[in-house]
mmCIF file of C-alpha atoms in Angstrom:
data_model
loop_
_atom_site.group_PDB
_atom_site.id
_atom_site.type_symbol
_atom_site.label_atom_id
_atom_site.label_comp_id
_atom_site.label_asym_id
_atom_site.label_seq_id
_atom_site.Cartn_x
_atom_site.Cartn_y
_atom_site.Cartn_z
ATOM 1 C CA UNK A 1 23.893 205.691 271.078
ATOM 2 C CA UNK A 2 25.167 202.731 273.109
ATOM 3 C CA UNK A 3 21.974 202.713 275.166
ATOM 4 C CA UNK A 4 19.794 202.834 272.058
ATOM 5 C CA UNK A 5 21.734 199.930 270.524
ATOM 6 C CA UNK A 6 21.369 198.003 273.782
ATOM 7 C CA UNK A 7 17.596 198.612 273.810
ATOM 8 C CA UNK A 8 17.355 197.464 270.181
ATOM 9 C CA UNK A 9 19.331 194.277 270.920
ATOM 10 C CA UNK A 10 17.076 193.631 273.910
ATOM 11 C CA UNK A 11 13.974 193.950 271.734
ATOM 12 C CA UNK A 12 15.479 191.635 269.116
ATOM 13 C CA UNK A 13 16.069 188.954 271.754
ATOM 14 C CA UNK A 14 12.556 189.409 273.182
ATOM 15 C CA UNK A 15 10.872 189.203 269.780
ATOM 16 C CA UNK A 16 12.967 186.189 268.718
ATOM 17 C CA UNK A 17 12.216 184.295 271.933
ATOM 18 C CA UNK A 18 8.477 184.985 271.819
ATOM 19 C CA UNK A 19 8.020 184.337 268.085
ATOM 20 C CA UNK A 20 10.268 181.352 267.376
ATOM 21 C CA UNK A 21 10.236 179.589 270.739
ATOM 22 C CA UNK A 22 7.319 180.507 272.992
ATOM 23 C CA UNK A 23 4.412 181.175 270.626
ATOM 24 C CA UNK A 24 5.698 178.716 268.032
ATOM 25 C CA UNK A 25 5.361 175.939 270.610
ATOM 26 C CA UNK A 26 2.053 177.134 272.138
ATOM 27 C CA UNK A 27 3.609 177.978 275.508
ATOM 28 C CA UNK A 28 1.503 180.428 277.489
ATOM 29 C CA UNK A 29 3.020 183.848 278.014
ATOM 30 C CA UNK A 30 2.069 186.896 280.062
ATOM 31 C CA UNK A 31 1.982 190.594 279.268
ATOM 32 C CA UNK A 32 0.893 192.150 275.993
ATOM 33 C CA UNK A 33 2.061 189.130 274.005
ATOM 34 C CA UNK A 34 -0.141 186.894 276.151
ATOM 35 C CA UNK A 35 -3.298 188.953 275.747
ATOM 36 C CA UNK A 36 -2.525 189.232 272.016
ATOM 37 C CA UNK A 37 -2.551 185.433 271.692
ATOM 38 C CA UNK A 38 -6.010 185.457 273.276
ATOM 39 C CA UNK A 39 -7.251 187.990 270.691
ATOM 40 C CA UNK A 40 -5.586 185.986 267.931
ATOM 41 C CA UNK A 41 -7.325 182.785 269.005
ATOM 42 C CA UNK A 42 -10.803 184.320 269.139
ATOM 43 C CA UNK A 43 -10.575 186.851 266.271
ATOM 44 C CA UNK A 44 -7.836 185.577 263.950
ATOM 45 C CA UNK A 45 -5.955 188.890 264.057
ATOM 46 C CA UNK A 46 -2.190 188.341 263.929
ATOM 47 C CA UNK A 47 -0.345 188.445 267.246
ATOM 48 C CA UNK A 48 2.128 191.087 266.040
ATOM 49 C CA UNK A 49 -0.697 193.401 264.927
ATOM 50 C CA UNK A 50 -2.462 192.996 268.283
ATOM 51 C CA UNK A 51 0.810 193.717 270.099
ATOM 52 C CA UNK A 52 1.303 196.856 268.011
ATOM 53 C CA UNK A 53 -2.225 198.171 268.654
ATOM 54 C CA UNK A 54 -2.116 197.487 272.399
ATOM 55 C CA UNK A 55 1.405 198.917 272.750
ATOM 56 C CA UNK A 56 0.474 202.132 270.957
ATOM 57 C CA UNK A 57 -2.691 202.516 273.037
ATOM 58 C CA UNK A 58 -0.741 201.978 276.263
ATOM 59 C CA UNK A 59 1.980 204.352 275.038
ATOM 60 C CA UNK A 60 -0.587 207.127 274.545
ATOM 61 C CA UNK A 61 -2.083 206.443 277.986
ATOM 62 C CA UNK A 62 1.382 206.547 279.544
ATOM 63 C CA UNK A 63 2.175 209.798 277.739
ATOM 64 C CA UNK A 64 -0.992 211.400 279.147
ATOM 65 C CA UNK A 65 -0.656 210.165 282.728
ATOM 66 C CA UNK A 66 3.079 209.617 283.277
ATOM 67 C CA UNK A 67 4.575 212.381 281.139
ATOM 68 C CA UNK A 68 6.979 212.719 278.237
ATOM 69 C CA UNK A 69 10.052 211.482 280.126
ATOM 70 C CA UNK A 70 8.506 208.061 280.727
ATOM 71 C CA UNK A 71 7.036 207.929 277.217
ATOM 72 C CA UNK A 72 10.471 208.457 275.674
ATOM 73 C CA UNK A 73 11.796 205.446 277.604
ATOM 74 C CA UNK A 74 9.114 203.224 276.052
ATOM 75 C CA UNK A 75 9.273 204.747 272.560
ATOM 76 C CA UNK A 76 11.669 202.250 270.957
ATOM 77 C CA UNK A 77 10.056 199.154 272.471
ATOM 78 C CA UNK A 78 6.522 200.341 271.682
ATOM 79 C CA UNK A 79 7.048 200.664 267.942
ATOM 80 C CA UNK A 80 10.077 198.477 267.237
ATOM 81 C CA UNK A 81 9.021 195.319 269.095
ATOM 82 C CA UNK A 82 5.836 194.592 267.034
ATOM 83 C CA UNK A 83 7.821 195.067 263.804
ATOM 84 C CA UNK A 84 10.483 192.630 264.979
ATOM 85 C CA UNK A 85 7.816 190.168 266.112
ATOM 86 C CA UNK A 86 6.184 190.189 262.670
ATOM 87 C CA UNK A 87 9.602 189.881 261.000
ATOM 88 C CA UNK A 88 10.444 186.738 262.947
ATOM 89 C CA UNK A 89 6.945 185.366 262.351
ATOM 90 C CA UNK A 90 7.578 185.613 258.601
ATOM 91 C CA UNK A 91 10.860 183.648 258.675
ATOM 92 C CA UNK A 92 9.871 179.961 258.300
ATOM 93 C CA UNK A 93 13.464 178.715 258.606
ATOM 94 C CA UNK A 94 13.593 180.064 262.185
ATOM 95 C CA UNK A 95 10.582 178.045 263.317
ATOM 96 C CA UNK A 96 10.530 174.434 264.410
ATOM 97 C CA UNK A 97 14.226 174.431 265.284
ATOM 98 C CA UNK A 98 13.712 172.559 268.566
ATOM 99 C CA UNK A 99 11.384 169.726 269.531
ATOM 100 C CA UNK A 100 12.193 169.413 273.230
ATOM 101 C CA UNK A 101 9.527 171.384 275.108
ATOM 102 C CA UNK A 102 11.594 171.683 278.288
ATOM 103 C CA UNK A 103 14.623 172.968 276.361
ATOM 104 C CA UNK A 104 12.404 175.456 274.548
ATOM 105 C CA UNK A 105 11.021 176.647 277.888
ATOM 106 C CA UNK A 106 14.503 177.146 279.376
ATOM 107 C CA UNK A 107 15.997 178.811 276.283
ATOM 108 C CA UNK A 108 12.920 180.991 275.745
ATOM 109 C CA UNK A 109 12.908 182.196 279.348
ATOM 110 C CA UNK A 110 16.659 182.825 279.219
ATOM 111 C CA UNK A 111 16.509 184.933 276.034
ATOM 112 C CA UNK A 112 13.372 186.779 277.117
ATOM 113 C CA UNK A 113 14.851 187.657 280.503
ATOM 114 C CA UNK A 114 18.114 188.697 278.870
ATOM 115 C CA UNK A 115 16.273 190.959 276.440
ATOM 116 C CA UNK A 116 14.137 192.617 279.125
ATOM 117 C CA UNK A 117 17.201 193.046 281.333
ATOM 118 C CA UNK A 118 19.155 194.747 278.550
ATOM 119 C CA UNK A 119 16.302 197.183 277.906
ATOM 120 C CA UNK A 120 15.863 198.067 281.580
ATOM 121 C CA UNK A 121 19.607 198.316 282.201
ATOM 122 C CA UNK A 122 19.908 200.828 279.357
ATOM 123 C CA UNK A 123 17.329 203.029 281.065
ATOM 124 C CA UNK A 124 14.522 202.040 278.705
ATOM 125 C CA UNK A 125 11.200 200.398 279.376
ATOM 126 C CA UNK A 126 9.389 197.505 277.747
ATOM 127 C CA UNK A 127 6.123 199.377 278.300
ATOM 128 C CA UNK A 128 3.127 197.078 278.053
ATOM 129 C CA UNK A 129 0.881 196.605 281.073
ATOM 130 C CA UNK A 130 3.607 197.990 283.317
ATOM 131 C CA UNK A 131 2.277 201.383 282.225
ATOM 132 C CA UNK A 132 -1.171 200.653 283.668
ATOM 133 C CA UNK A 133 0.400 199.353 286.867
ATOM 134 C CA UNK A 134 2.491 202.522 287.243
ATOM 135 C CA UNK A 135 -0.557 204.737 286.677
ATOM 136 C CA UNK A 136 -2.614 202.876 289.290
ATOM 137 C CA UNK A 137 0.350 203.002 291.701
ATOM 138 C CA UNK A 138 0.735 206.740 291.134
ATOM 139 C CA UNK A 139 -2.890 207.609 291.839
ATOM 140 C CA UNK A 140 -4.059 204.834 294.163
ATOM 141 C CA UNK A 141 -0.783 203.751 295.883
ATOM 142 C CA UNK A 142 -1.223 200.094 294.958
ATOM 143 C CA UNK A 143 2.162 198.282 294.691
ATOM 144 C CA UNK A 144 3.367 197.894 291.081
ATOM 145 C CA UNK A 145 4.569 194.319 291.559
ATOM 146 C CA UNK A 146 1.174 193.267 292.906
ATOM 147 C CA UNK A 147 -0.616 194.764 289.905
ATOM 148 C CA UNK A 148 1.804 193.367 287.329
ATOM 149 C CA UNK A 149 1.585 189.876 288.828
ATOM 150 C CA UNK A 150 -2.188 190.161 289.019
ATOM 151 C CA UNK A 151 -2.453 191.183 285.359
ATOM 152 C CA UNK A 152 -0.124 188.377 284.263
ATOM 153 C CA UNK A 153 -2.104 185.859 286.313
ATOM 154 C CA UNK A 154 -5.357 187.010 284.703
ATOM 155 C CA UNK A 155 -3.819 186.726 281.227
ATOM 156 C CA UNK A 156 -2.604 183.211 281.998
ATOM 157 C CA UNK A 157 -6.112 182.235 283.139
ATOM 158 C CA UNK A 158 -7.586 183.550 279.860
ATOM 159 C CA UNK A 159 -5.272 181.214 277.927
ATOM 160 C CA UNK A 160 -6.284 178.077 279.832
ATOM 161 C CA UNK A 161 -9.220 177.408 277.504
ATOM 162 C CA UNK A 162 -7.015 176.788 274.451
ATOM 163 C CA UNK A 163 -3.828 175.405 276.033
ATOM 164 C CA UNK A 164 -3.061 172.016 277.514
ATOM 165 C CA UNK A 165 -1.886 171.536 281.091
ATOM 166 C CA UNK A 166 1.775 170.908 280.068
ATOM 167 C CA UNK A 167 1.798 174.110 277.991
ATOM 168 C CA UNK A 168 0.525 176.071 280.987
ATOM 169 C CA UNK A 169 3.127 174.528 283.310
ATOM 170 C CA UNK A 170 5.905 175.238 280.818
ATOM 171 C CA UNK A 171 4.608 178.790 280.520
ATOM 172 C CA UNK A 172 4.843 179.328 284.269
ATOM 173 C CA UNK A 173 8.377 177.898 284.220
ATOM 174 C CA UNK A 174 9.294 180.266 281.384
ATOM 175 C CA UNK A 175 8.007 183.253 283.359
ATOM 176 C CA UNK A 176 10.033 182.230 286.427
ATOM 177 C CA UNK A 177 13.203 181.740 284.360
ATOM 178 C CA UNK A 178 12.600 185.103 282.679
ATOM 179 C CA UNK A 179 12.289 186.863 286.043
ATOM 180 C CA UNK A 180 15.427 185.194 287.391
ATOM 181 C CA UNK A 181 17.501 186.043 284.314
ATOM 182 C CA UNK A 182 16.269 189.627 284.273
ATOM 183 C CA UNK A 183 17.097 190.161 287.959
ATOM 184 C CA UNK A 184 20.492 188.501 287.535
ATOM 185 C CA UNK A 185 21.373 190.793 284.633
ATOM 186 C CA UNK A 186 20.172 193.917 286.445
ATOM 187 C CA UNK A 187 22.419 193.046 289.381
ATOM 188 C CA UNK A 188 25.297 192.650 286.884
ATOM 189 C CA UNK A 189 25.945 189.123 288.092
ATOM 190 C CA UNK A 190 27.785 190.607 291.059
ATOM 191 C CA UNK A 191 26.053 188.593 293.727
ATOM 192 C CA UNK A 192 28.199 187.978 296.789
ATOM 193 C CA UNK A 193 27.813 186.386 300.182
ATOM 194 C CA UNK A 194 27.528 188.297 303.450
ATOM 195 C CA UNK A 195 28.916 186.597 306.540
ATOM 196 C CA UNK A 196 28.322 187.594 310.159
ATOM 197 C CA UNK A 197 30.574 185.945 312.738
ATOM 198 C CA UNK A 198 30.037 186.063 316.509
ATOM 199 C CA UNK A 199 32.960 184.706 318.490
ATOM 200 C CA UNK A 200 35.223 185.367 321.460
ATOM 201 C CA UNK A 201 38.177 185.415 319.040
ATOM 202 C CA UNK A 202 37.169 188.589 317.225
ATOM 203 C CA UNK A 203 40.690 189.946 316.703
ATOM 204 C CA UNK A 204 41.951 186.670 315.227
ATOM 205 C CA UNK A 205 38.879 186.500 312.980
ATOM 206 C CA UNK A 206 39.455 190.044 311.758
ATOM 207 C CA UNK A 207 43.134 189.416 311.018
ATOM 208 C CA UNK A 208 42.367 186.182 309.194
ATOM 209 C CA UNK A 209 39.723 187.749 306.946
ATOM 210 C CA UNK A 210 41.877 190.776 306.127
ATOM 211 C CA UNK A 211 45.086 188.846 305.402
ATOM 212 C CA UNK A 212 44.057 185.358 304.288
ATOM 213 C CA UNK A 213 40.765 186.085 302.524
ATOM 214 C CA UNK A 214 41.725 189.524 301.124
ATOM 215 C CA UNK A 215 38.298 190.866 302.135
ATOM 216 C CA UNK A 216 37.143 193.883 304.079
ATOM 217 C CA UNK A 217 35.885 193.701 307.644
ATOM 218 C CA UNK A 218 33.393 195.779 309.606
ATOM 219 C CA UNK A 219 33.085 195.392 313.370
ATOM 220 C CA UNK A 220 29.592 195.796 314.791
ATOM 221 C CA UNK A 221 28.657 196.263 318.434
ATOM 222 C CA UNK A 222 26.431 193.517 319.780
ATOM 223 C CA UNK A 223 24.927 192.237 322.994
ATOM 224 C CA UNK A 224 24.104 188.684 324.004
ATOM 225 C CA UNK A 225 20.367 188.303 324.453
ATOM 226 C CA UNK A 226 20.650 185.547 327.083
ATOM 227 C CA UNK A 227 23.646 186.627 329.155
ATOM 228 C CA UNK A 228 23.557 190.337 328.330
ATOM 229 C CA UNK A 229 27.297 190.386 327.569
ATOM 230 C CA UNK A 230 28.730 193.112 325.335
ATOM 231 C CA UNK A 231 30.394 191.651 322.248
ATOM 232 C CA UNK A 232 31.604 192.507 318.760
ATOM 233 C CA UNK A 233 30.341 191.004 315.524
ATOM 234 C CA UNK A 234 32.495 190.609 312.412
ATOM 235 C CA UNK A 235 30.796 191.501 309.129
ATOM 236 C CA UNK A 236 32.411 190.694 305.781
ATOM 237 C CA UNK A 237 31.271 190.408 302.173
ATOM 238 C CA UNK A 238 33.124 188.245 299.680
ATOM 239 C CA UNK A 239 32.578 186.138 296.517
ATOM 240 C CA UNK A 240 30.859 182.788 296.852
ATOM 241 C CA UNK A 241 33.989 180.909 295.793
ATOM 242 C CA UNK A 242 35.737 182.020 299.008
ATOM 243 C CA UNK A 243 32.949 180.908 301.355
ATOM 244 C CA UNK A 244 34.051 177.280 301.949
ATOM 245 C CA UNK A 245 37.617 178.367 302.724
ATOM 246 C CA UNK A 246 36.354 181.111 305.057
ATOM 247 C CA UNK A 247 34.141 178.693 307.018
ATOM 248 C CA UNK A 248 37.029 176.246 307.438
ATOM 249 C CA UNK A 249 39.327 178.984 308.747
ATOM 250 C CA UNK A 250 36.632 180.253 311.141
ATOM 251 C CA UNK A 251 36.228 176.766 312.605
ATOM 252 C CA UNK A 252 40.007 176.440 312.990
ATOM 253 C CA UNK A 253 40.033 179.584 315.127
ATOM 254 C CA UNK A 254 36.829 178.927 317.092
ATOM 255 C CA UNK A 255 34.748 175.777 316.695
ATOM 256 C CA UNK A 256 31.903 177.361 318.666
ATOM 257 C CA UNK A 257 31.745 180.492 316.480
ATOM 258 C CA UNK A 258 28.206 181.498 315.451
ATOM 259 C CA UNK A 259 28.036 182.111 311.676
ATOM 260 C CA UNK A 260 25.244 183.694 309.630
ATOM 261 C CA UNK A 261 25.473 183.493 305.824
ATOM 262 C CA UNK A 262 23.171 185.441 303.503
ATOM 263 C CA UNK A 263 23.064 186.294 299.797
ATOM 264 C CA UNK A 264 23.774 189.840 298.575
ATOM 265 C CA UNK A 265 22.470 190.772 295.113
ATOM 266 C CA UNK A 266 25.081 193.389 294.279
ATOM 267 C CA UNK A 267 28.110 195.021 295.873
ATOM 268 C CA UNK A 268 29.928 198.106 294.632
ATOM 269 C CA UNK A 269 32.363 200.660 295.948
ATOM 270 C CA UNK A 270 35.758 200.569 297.593
ATOM 271 C CA UNK A 271 37.141 197.025 297.585
ATOM 272 C CA UNK A 272 34.783 195.685 294.930
ATOM 273 C CA UNK A 273 34.435 197.903 291.859
ATOM 274 C CA UNK A 274 37.487 200.129 292.277
ATOM 275 C CA UNK A 275 40.982 199.185 291.170
ATOM 276 C CA UNK A 276 43.711 198.669 293.759
ATOM 277 C CA UNK A 277 45.235 202.006 292.786
ATOM 278 C CA UNK A 278 41.928 203.794 293.343
ATOM 279 C CA UNK A 279 41.430 201.986 296.681
ATOM 280 C CA UNK A 280 44.821 203.239 297.852
ATOM 281 C CA UNK A 281 43.897 206.782 296.846
ATOM 282 C CA UNK A 282 40.555 206.589 298.661
ATOM 283 C CA UNK A 283 42.146 205.115 301.776
#
């Protein structure tokens, strides 16, 4: 029940963002909503009706080629999203709330990415042209991301004829913000920093990280490429807020220490997602 509620909330956010912010301000959009705006422009058929027809057609195709399990994941979004889209379209007091195009772009991308992220995190699927991409990937081994991006690019091109250059640019910005927000939500906002330290003061580095930074340490075997000397490398993962302090302490121990810093999307397990009591049990 919690997952179903989460999928419904995700669809509400998606429909609200597309209806009252993106389409209301003529910002180009990808996916089924994008192709539906093309049909609406040339035929006059409402966007929500086009979305419903295309979603149902893609749902049936997915059911035939990808099976019942996948179809059940897209069931709520397939039928509920067009209804929500039409509902928001029919609420005049929700339209024209903002006049700043850049703010609309940022807020629309944020809400759209949040909605998609909630649906995917609950184990659901937004369906749409992802279904076609998955079918092609299944039978022809073409990467899904390549197909999805290709379809979205083609849909954006189709909208060029009836959108101005600023609307197209804002649309691309909205898509990028949507992707970032979706990925951030799927990683639970648990991004951390990974630090590799190569130094002659390995033991002091290890002790400092364990005691002063309250972070775990892994020692890796390494070998100098130039001199061929055997050495150890300190690996640690910790929150971004601790990085400046860690770098200062490393320099205090060894000014010539070689440091590599890289972003980690998500970290889980002992030391990160377990309580201290559980960590003591596991240790």
